[in-house]
Amino acid sequence: MPDPERHRAAIDLLSGLRRDEPMLLLAETDVRRLAPAVAAWLERDARPDAVHAVLTADLPGRLRHPAALLAHRLAALVPPPLPALRTREGAGRPDPLQNCDACDHAFRSPGPGRCRDCRAGQQR
């Protein structure tokens, strides 16, 4: 089942193409037919403005079947999925900032307590 939010964004993108390119005036049936292909681009983290740019770039001087051209571009130029982010083992978000209970100095720690300097001074 396609994501309703992406599907709505795809319909909006296709319906709005004619604002910038009057040649890309699409019938409602064409918008509904092409929306899943645009949604697939959005699922691959393509930004709507990037999809718009690909669909409106280098249009021929005379366009008889705009929906056919868009269907071709959406199928032929679909971007690959983004690779998974590689993280180092144990690397995650840094510990949150805490204020030292003794000197009010900011330091990173998983929980409240004393900063390194105050802990070192305590051990002396």
PDB file of N, CA and C in Angstrom, residues 24-107:
ATOM      1  N   LEU A  24       2.918  21.122 -20.058  1.00  0.00           N
ATOM      2  CA  LEU A  24       2.728  19.930 -19.233  1.00  0.00           C
ATOM      3  C   LEU A  24       1.368  19.930 -18.539  1.00  0.00           C
ATOM      4  N   LEU A  25       0.361  20.399 -19.238  1.00  0.00           N
ATOM      5  CA  LEU A  25      -1.013  20.331 -18.759  1.00  0.00           C
ATOM      6  C   LEU A  25      -1.471  18.880 -18.905  1.00  0.00           C
ATOM      7  N   LEU A  26      -1.768  18.234 -17.777  1.00  0.00           N
ATOM      8  CA  LEU A  26      -2.110  16.815 -17.773  1.00  0.00           C
ATOM      9  C   LEU A  26      -3.590  16.620 -17.445  1.00  0.00           C
ATOM     10  N   ALA A  27      -4.163  15.594 -18.016  1.00  0.00           N
ATOM     11  CA  ALA A  27      -5.531  15.204 -17.663  1.00  0.00           C
ATOM     12  C   ALA A  27      -5.492  14.569 -16.264  1.00  0.00           C
ATOM     13  N   GLU A  28      -6.610  14.627 -15.596  1.00  0.00           N
ATOM     14  CA  GLU A  28      -6.675  14.043 -14.249  1.00  0.00           C
ATOM     15  C   GLU A  28      -6.355  12.554 -14.278  1.00  0.00           C
ATOM     16  N   THR A  29      -6.794  11.854 -15.306  1.00  0.00           N
ATOM     17  CA  THR A  29      -6.483  10.419 -15.399  1.00  0.00           C
ATOM     18  C   THR A  29      -4.983  10.194 -15.560  1.00  0.00           C
ATOM     19  N   ASP A  30      -4.314  11.084 -16.300  1.00  0.00           N
ATOM     20  CA  ASP A  30      -2.862  10.965 -16.455  1.00  0.00           C
ATOM     21  C   ASP A  30      -2.152  11.216 -15.134  1.00  0.00           C
ATOM     22  N   VAL A  31      -2.641  12.184 -14.376  1.00  0.00           N
ATOM     23  CA  VAL A  31      -2.045  12.469 -13.065  1.00  0.00           C
ATOM     24  C   VAL A  31      -2.172  11.244 -12.170  1.00  0.00           C
ATOM     25  N   ARG A  32      -3.353  10.633 -12.134  1.00  0.00           N
ATOM     26  CA  ARG A  32      -3.544   9.441 -11.289  1.00  0.00           C
ATOM     27  C   ARG A  32      -2.683   8.279 -11.766  1.00  0.00           C
ATOM     28  N   ARG A  33      -2.501   8.146 -13.075  1.00  0.00           N
ATOM     29  CA  ARG A  33      -1.697   7.053 -13.623  1.00  0.00           C
ATOM     30  C   ARG A  33      -0.206   7.246 -13.337  1.00  0.00           C
ATOM     31  N   LEU A  34       0.275   8.495 -13.358  1.00  0.00           N
ATOM     32  CA  LEU A  34       1.695   8.780 -13.161  1.00  0.00           C
ATOM     33  C   LEU A  34       2.081   8.949 -11.692  1.00  0.00           C
ATOM     34  N   ALA A  35       1.122   9.201 -10.831  1.00  0.00           N
ATOM     35  CA  ALA A  35       1.412   9.462  -9.416  1.00  0.00           C
ATOM     36  C   ALA A  35       2.209   8.344  -8.739  1.00  0.00           C
ATOM     37  N   PRO A  36       1.905   7.061  -8.961  1.00  0.00           N
ATOM     38  CA  PRO A  36       2.720   6.028  -8.307  1.00  0.00           C
ATOM     39  C   PRO A  36       4.199   6.082  -8.701  1.00  0.00           C
ATOM     40  N   ALA A  37       4.491   6.462  -9.941  1.00  0.00           N
ATOM     41  CA  ALA A  37       5.890   6.550 -10.361  1.00  0.00           C
ATOM     42  C   ALA A  37       6.593   7.710  -9.654  1.00  0.00           C
ATOM     43  N   VAL A  38       5.907   8.830  -9.505  1.00  0.00           N
ATOM     44  CA  VAL A  38       6.495   9.963  -8.783  1.00  0.00           C
ATOM     45  C   VAL A  38       6.672   9.588  -7.311  1.00  0.00           C
ATOM     46  N   ALA A  39       5.675   8.909  -6.739  1.00  0.00           N
ATOM     47  CA  ALA A  39       5.775   8.479  -5.339  1.00  0.00           C
ATOM     48  C   ALA A  39       6.978   7.550  -5.144  1.00  0.00           C
ATOM     49  N   ALA A  40       7.266   6.712  -6.138  1.00  0.00           N
ATOM     50  CA  ALA A  40       8.434   5.824  -6.046  1.00  0.00           C
ATOM     51  C   ALA A  40       9.728   6.646  -5.979  1.00  0.00           C
ATOM     52  N   TRP A  41       9.799   7.732  -6.734  1.00  0.00           N
ATOM     53  CA  TRP A  41      10.970   8.609  -6.657  1.00  0.00           C
ATOM     54  C   TRP A  41      11.072   9.207  -5.256  1.00  0.00           C
ATOM     55  N   LEU A  42       9.945   9.660  -4.715  1.00  0.00           N
ATOM     56  CA  LEU A  42       9.945  10.277  -3.393  1.00  0.00           C
ATOM     57  C   LEU A  42      10.335   9.267  -2.317  1.00  0.00           C
ATOM     58  N   GLU A  43       9.945   8.002  -2.504  1.00  0.00           N
ATOM     59  CA  GLU A  43      10.326   6.946  -1.558  1.00  0.00           C
ATOM     60  C   GLU A  43      11.835   6.719  -1.568  1.00  0.00           C
ATOM     61  N   ARG A  44      12.461   7.060  -2.668  1.00  0.00           N
ATOM     62  CA  ARG A  44      13.923   6.912  -2.775  1.00  0.00           C
ATOM     63  C   ARG A  44      14.628   8.191  -2.346  1.00  0.00           C
ATOM     64  N   ASP A  45      13.937   9.022  -1.602  1.00  0.00           N
ATOM     65  CA  ASP A  45      14.456  10.270  -1.043  1.00  0.00           C
ATOM     66  C   ASP A  45      14.829  11.310  -2.089  1.00  0.00           C
ATOM     67  N   ALA A  46      14.187  11.251  -3.257  1.00  0.00           N
ATOM     68  CA  ALA A  46      14.345  12.339  -4.222  1.00  0.00           C
ATOM     69  C   ALA A  46      13.457  13.485  -3.743  1.00  0.00           C
ATOM     70  N   ARG A  47      14.012  14.670  -3.679  1.00  0.00           N
ATOM     71  CA  ARG A  47      13.229  15.822  -3.229  1.00  0.00           C
ATOM     72  C   ARG A  47      12.239  16.224  -4.327  1.00  0.00           C
ATOM     73  N   PRO A  48      11.077  16.722  -3.956  1.00  0.00           N
ATOM     74  CA  PRO A  48      10.087  17.136  -4.970  1.00  0.00           C
ATOM     75  C   PRO A  48      10.648  18.132  -5.980  1.00  0.00           C
ATOM     76  N   ASP A  49      11.492  19.071  -5.536  1.00  0.00           N
ATOM     77  CA  ASP A  49      12.038  20.037  -6.487  1.00  0.00           C
ATOM     78  C   ASP A  49      12.989  19.366  -7.481  1.00  0.00           C
ATOM     79  N   ALA A  50      13.659  18.300  -7.055  1.00  0.00           N
ATOM     80  CA  ALA A  50      14.536  17.562  -7.971  1.00  0.00           C
ATOM     81  C   ALA A  50      13.710  16.788  -9.000  1.00  0.00           C
ATOM     82  N   VAL A  51      12.624  16.177  -8.564  1.00  0.00           N
ATOM     83  CA  VAL A  51      11.741  15.465  -9.494  1.00  0.00           C
ATOM     84  C   VAL A  51      11.167  16.464 -10.493  1.00  0.00           C
ATOM     85  N   HIS A  52      10.726  17.598  -9.994  1.00  0.00           N
ATOM     86  CA  HIS A  52      10.175  18.650 -10.857  1.00  0.00           C
ATOM     87  C   HIS A  52      11.200  19.061 -11.909  1.00  0.00           C
ATOM     88  N   ALA A  53      12.443  19.249 -11.494  1.00  0.00           N
ATOM     89  CA  ALA A  53      13.496  19.667 -12.424  1.00  0.00           C
ATOM     90  C   ALA A  53      13.730  18.625 -13.510  1.00  0.00           C
ATOM     91  N   VAL A  54      13.744  17.357 -13.137  1.00  0.00           N
ATOM     92  CA  VAL A  54      13.960  16.293 -14.121  1.00  0.00           C
ATOM     93  C   VAL A  54      12.804  16.243 -15.121  1.00  0.00           C
ATOM     94  N   LEU A  55      11.593  16.427 -14.625  1.00  0.00           N
ATOM     95  CA  LEU A  55      10.430  16.322 -15.509  1.00  0.00           C
ATOM     96  C   LEU A  55      10.279  17.523 -16.438  1.00  0.00           C
ATOM     97  N   THR A  56      10.792  18.674 -16.053  1.00  0.00           N
ATOM     98  CA  THR A  56      10.603  19.883 -16.866  1.00  0.00           C
ATOM     99  C   THR A  56      11.837  20.289 -17.669  1.00  0.00           C
ATOM    100  N   ALA A  57      12.948  19.600 -17.494  1.00  0.00           N
ATOM    101  CA  ALA A  57      14.196  19.975 -18.173  1.00  0.00           C
ATOM    102  C   ALA A  57      14.164  19.605 -19.655  1.00  0.00           C
ATOM    103  N   ASP A  58      14.712  20.477 -20.461  1.00  0.00           N
ATOM    104  CA  ASP A  58      14.944  20.204 -21.892  1.00  0.00           C
ATOM    105  C   ASP A  58      13.726  19.642 -22.614  1.00  0.00           C
ATOM    106  N   LEU A  59      12.601  20.293 -22.468  1.00  0.00           N
ATOM    107  CA  LEU A  59      11.396  19.837 -23.168  1.00  0.00           C
ATOM    108  C   LEU A  59      11.521  20.161 -24.653  1.00  0.00           C
ATOM    109  N   PRO A  60      10.960  19.305 -25.496  1.00  0.00           N
ATOM    110  CA  PRO A  60      10.997  19.597 -26.931  1.00  0.00           C
ATOM    111  C   PRO A  60      10.160  20.839 -27.241  1.00  0.00           C
ATOM    112  N   GLY A  61      10.419  21.443 -28.394  1.00  0.00           N
ATOM    113  CA  GLY A  61       9.700  22.653 -28.778  1.00  0.00           C
ATOM    114  C   GLY A  61       8.207  22.450 -28.903  1.00  0.00           C
ATOM    115  N   ARG A  62       7.818  21.324 -29.397  1.00  0.00           N
ATOM    116  CA  ARG A  62       6.391  21.010 -29.556  1.00  0.00           C
ATOM    117  C   ARG A  62       6.154  19.664 -28.889  1.00  0.00           C
ATOM    118  N   LEU A  63       5.192  19.625 -27.985  1.00  0.00           N
ATOM    119  CA  LEU A  63       4.943  18.414 -27.204  1.00  0.00           C
ATOM    120  C   LEU A  63       3.512  17.981 -27.431  1.00  0.00           C
ATOM    121  N   ARG A  64       3.348  16.824 -28.077  1.00  0.00           N
ATOM    122  CA  ARG A  64       1.998  16.352 -28.401  1.00  0.00           C
ATOM    123  C   ARG A  64       1.409  15.491 -27.293  1.00  0.00           C
ATOM    124  N   HIS A  65       2.251  14.718 -26.600  1.00  0.00           N
ATOM    125  CA  HIS A  65       1.780  13.792 -25.564  1.00  0.00           C
ATOM    126  C   HIS A  65       2.604  13.981 -24.288  1.00  0.00           C
ATOM    127  N   PRO A  66       2.271  14.997 -23.498  1.00  0.00           N
ATOM    128  CA  PRO A  66       3.087  15.265 -22.313  1.00  0.00           C
ATOM    129  C   PRO A  66       3.105  14.106 -21.325  1.00  0.00           C
ATOM    130  N   ALA A  67       2.000  13.408 -21.156  1.00  0.00           N
ATOM    131  CA  ALA A  67       1.965  12.300 -20.194  1.00  0.00           C
ATOM    132  C   ALA A  67       2.909  11.180 -20.623  1.00  0.00           C
ATOM    133  N   ALA A  68       3.005  10.929 -21.919  1.00  0.00           N
ATOM    134  CA  ALA A  68       3.902   9.876 -22.407  1.00  0.00           C
ATOM    135  C   ALA A  68       5.365  10.252 -22.142  1.00  0.00           C
ATOM    136  N   LEU A  69       5.705  11.516 -22.378  1.00  0.00           N
ATOM    137  CA  LEU A  69       7.072  11.962 -22.106  1.00  0.00           C
ATOM    138  C   LEU A  69       7.391  11.835 -20.618  1.00  0.00           C
ATOM    139  N   LEU A  70       6.464  12.245 -19.766  1.00  0.00           N
ATOM    140  CA  LEU A  70       6.698  12.161 -18.330  1.00  0.00           C
ATOM    141  C   LEU A  70       6.801  10.708 -17.870  1.00  0.00           C
ATOM    142  N   ALA A  71       5.953   9.828 -18.413  1.00  0.00           N
ATOM    143  CA  ALA A  71       6.015   8.411 -18.049  1.00  0.00           C
ATOM    144  C   ALA A  71       7.376   7.838 -18.427  1.00  0.00           C
ATOM    145  N   HIS A  72       7.868   8.216 -19.601  1.00  0.00           N
ATOM    146  CA  HIS A  72       9.180   7.733 -20.036  1.00  0.00           C
ATOM    147  C   HIS A  72      10.277   8.233 -19.096  1.00  0.00           C
ATOM    148  N   ARG A  73      10.262   9.510 -18.782  1.00  0.00           N
ATOM    149  CA  ARG A  73      11.298  10.064 -17.898  1.00  0.00           C
ATOM    150  C   ARG A  73      11.238   9.445 -16.503  1.00  0.00           C
ATOM    151  N   LEU A  74      10.029   9.270 -15.998  1.00  0.00           N
ATOM    152  CA  LEU A  74       9.901   8.686 -14.659  1.00  0.00           C
ATOM    153  C   LEU A  74      10.427   7.257 -14.611  1.00  0.00           C
ATOM    154  N   ALA A  75      10.244   6.505 -15.692  1.00  0.00           N
ATOM    155  CA  ALA A  75      10.714   5.118 -15.727  1.00  0.00           C
ATOM    156  C   ALA A  75      12.208   5.035 -16.054  1.00  0.00           C
ATOM    157  N   ALA A  76      12.653   5.827 -17.006  1.00  0.00           N
ATOM    158  CA  ALA A  76      14.033   5.715 -17.480  1.00  0.00           C
ATOM    159  C   ALA A  76      15.046   6.379 -16.552  1.00  0.00           C
ATOM    160  N   LEU A  77      14.625   7.375 -15.815  1.00  0.00           N
ATOM    161  CA  LEU A  77      15.572   8.153 -15.015  1.00  0.00           C
ATOM    162  C   LEU A  77      15.416   7.955 -13.512  1.00  0.00           C
ATOM    163  N   VAL A  78      14.661   6.941 -13.112  1.00  0.00           N
ATOM    164  CA  VAL A  78      14.428   6.718 -11.677  1.00  0.00           C
ATOM    165  C   VAL A  78      15.770   6.557 -10.954  1.00  0.00           C
ATOM    166  N   PRO A  79      15.965   7.307  -9.872  1.00  0.00           N
ATOM    167  CA  PRO A  79      17.243   7.215  -9.160  1.00  0.00           C
ATOM    168  C   PRO A  79      17.333   5.916  -8.357  1.00  0.00           C
ATOM    169  N   PRO A  80      18.545   5.440  -8.122  1.00  0.00           N
ATOM    170  CA  PRO A  80      18.688   4.243  -7.293  1.00  0.00           C
ATOM    171  C   PRO A  80      18.369   4.590  -5.843  1.00  0.00           C
ATOM    172  N   PRO A  81      18.026   3.592  -5.035  1.00  0.00           N
ATOM    173  CA  PRO A  81      17.814   3.866  -3.614  1.00  0.00           C
ATOM    174  C   PRO A  81      19.113   4.354  -2.987  1.00  0.00           C
ATOM    175  N   LEU A  82      18.987   5.204  -2.000  1.00  0.00           N
ATOM    176  CA  LEU A  82      20.180   5.666  -1.286  1.00  0.00           C
ATOM    177  C   LEU A  82      20.786   4.507  -0.509  1.00  0.00           C
ATOM    178  N   PRO A  83      22.107   4.416  -0.475  1.00  0.00           N
ATOM    179  CA  PRO A  83      22.721   3.348   0.326  1.00  0.00           C
ATOM    180  C   PRO A  83      22.480   3.608   1.811  1.00  0.00           C
ATOM    181  N   ALA A  84      22.492   2.551   2.564  1.00  0.00           N
ATOM    182  CA  ALA A  84      22.315   2.680   4.012  1.00  0.00           C
ATOM    183  C   ALA A  84      23.490   3.445   4.588  1.00  0.00           C
ATOM    184  N   LEU A  85      23.217   4.243   5.577  1.00  0.00           N
ATOM    185  CA  LEU A  85      24.285   4.983   6.243  1.00  0.00           C
ATOM    186  C   LEU A  85      25.138   4.019   7.054  1.00  0.00           C
ATOM    187  N   ARG A  86      26.424   4.140   6.871  1.00  0.00           N
ATOM    188  CA  ARG A  86      27.335   3.302   7.647  1.00  0.00           C
ATOM    189  C   ARG A  86      27.736   4.069   8.888  1.00  0.00           C
ATOM    190  N   THR A  87      27.601   3.417  10.002  1.00  0.00           N
ATOM    191  CA  THR A  87      28.013   4.051  11.249  1.00  0.00           C
ATOM    192  C   THR A  87      29.115   3.216  11.870  1.00  0.00           C
ATOM    193  N   ARG A  88      29.989   3.886  12.555  1.00  0.00           N
ATOM    194  CA  ARG A  88      31.035   3.165  13.262  1.00  0.00           C
ATOM    195  C   ARG A  88      30.404   2.388  14.405  1.00  0.00           C
ATOM    196  N   GLU A  89      31.011   1.274  14.742  1.00  0.00           N
ATOM    197  CA  GLU A  89      30.544   0.461  15.866  1.00  0.00           C
ATOM    198  C   GLU A  89      30.515   1.309  17.121  1.00  0.00           C
ATOM    199  N   GLY A  90      29.388   1.378  17.765  1.00  0.00           N
ATOM    200  CA  GLY A  90      29.257   2.137  18.996  1.00  0.00           C
ATOM    201  C   GLY A  90      29.055   3.625  18.783  1.00  0.00           C
ATOM    202  N   ALA A  91      29.204   4.079  17.529  1.00  0.00           N
ATOM    203  CA  ALA A  91      29.010   5.506  17.278  1.00  0.00           C
ATOM    204  C   ALA A  91      27.519   5.768  17.159  1.00  0.00           C
ATOM    205  N   GLY A  92      27.076   6.692  17.882  1.00  0.00           N
ATOM    206  CA  GLY A  92      25.682   7.084  17.840  1.00  0.00           C
ATOM    207  C   GLY A  92      25.598   8.552  18.140  1.00  0.00           C
ATOM    208  N   ARG A  93      24.531   8.909  18.725  1.00  0.00           N
ATOM    209  CA  ARG A  93      24.392  10.300  19.125  1.00  0.00           C
ATOM    210  C   ARG A  93      25.301  10.566  20.312  1.00  0.00           C
ATOM    211  N   PRO A  94      25.878  11.749  20.362  1.00  0.00           N
ATOM    212  CA  PRO A  94      26.721  12.065  21.518  1.00  0.00           C
ATOM    213  C   PRO A  94      25.861  12.201  22.775  1.00  0.00           C
ATOM    214  N   ASP A  95      26.487  12.010  23.905  1.00  0.00           N
ATOM    215  CA  ASP A  95      25.771  12.189  25.165  1.00  0.00           C
ATOM    216  C   ASP A  95      25.247  13.620  25.247  1.00  0.00           C
ATOM    217  N   PRO A  96      24.130  13.816  25.930  1.00  0.00           N
ATOM    218  CA  PRO A  96      23.598  15.177  26.058  1.00  0.00           C
ATOM    219  C   PRO A  96      24.478  16.038  26.951  1.00  0.00           C
ATOM    220  N   LEU A  97      24.334  17.343  26.794  1.00  0.00           N
ATOM    221  CA  LEU A  97      25.057  18.278  27.644  1.00  0.00           C
ATOM    222  C   LEU A  97      24.427  18.297  29.031  1.00  0.00           C
ATOM    223  N   GLN A  98      25.274  18.292  30.026  1.00  0.00           N
ATOM    224  CA  GLN A  98      24.852  18.381  31.433  1.00  0.00           C
ATOM    225  C   GLN A  98      25.590  19.552  32.053  1.00  0.00           C
ATOM    226  N   ASN A  99      25.071  20.097  33.111  1.00  0.00           N
ATOM    227  CA  ASN A  99      25.790  21.107  33.891  1.00  0.00           C
ATOM    228  C   ASN A  99      26.358  20.428  35.125  1.00  0.00           C
ATOM    229  N   CYS A 100      27.623  20.706  35.383  1.00  0.00           N
ATOM    230  CA  CYS A 100      28.302  20.121  36.533  1.00  0.00           C
ATOM    231  C   CYS A 100      27.593  20.538  37.814  1.00  0.00           C
ATOM    232  N   ASP A 101      27.391  19.552  38.694  1.00  0.00           N
ATOM    233  CA  ASP A 101      26.737  19.826  39.978  1.00  0.00           C
ATOM    234  C   ASP A 101      27.589  20.714  40.875  1.00  0.00           C
ATOM    235  N   ALA A 102      28.910  20.738  40.654  1.00  0.00           N
ATOM    236  CA  ALA A 102      29.799  21.504  41.522  1.00  0.00           C
ATOM    237  C   ALA A 102      30.100  22.900  40.968  1.00  0.00           C
ATOM    238  N   CYS A 103      30.481  22.976  39.677  1.00  0.00           N
ATOM    239  CA  CYS A 103      30.942  24.262  39.143  1.00  0.00           C
ATOM    240  C   CYS A 103      30.037  24.839  38.054  1.00  0.00           C
ATOM    241  N   ASP A 104      29.009  24.126  37.674  1.00  0.00           N
ATOM    242  CA  ASP A 104      28.044  24.545  36.651  1.00  0.00           C
ATOM    243  C   ASP A 104      28.658  24.595  35.248  1.00  0.00           C
ATOM    244  N   HIS A 105      29.806  23.979  35.063  1.00  0.00           N
ATOM    245  CA  HIS A 105      30.458  23.875  33.754  1.00  0.00           C
ATOM    246  C   HIS A 105      29.679  22.861  32.907  1.00  0.00           C
ATOM    247  N   ALA A 106      29.501  23.144  31.606  1.00  0.00           N
ATOM    248  CA  ALA A 106      28.796  22.212  30.719  1.00  0.00           C
ATOM    249  C   ALA A 106      29.743  21.100  30.279  1.00  0.00           C
ATOM    250  N   PHE A 107      29.226  19.878  30.265  1.00  0.00           N
ATOM    251  CA  PHE A 107      29.993  18.721  29.803  1.00  0.00           C
ATOM    252  C   PHE A 107      29.022  17.675  29.276  1.00  0.00           C
TER     253      PHE A 107
END
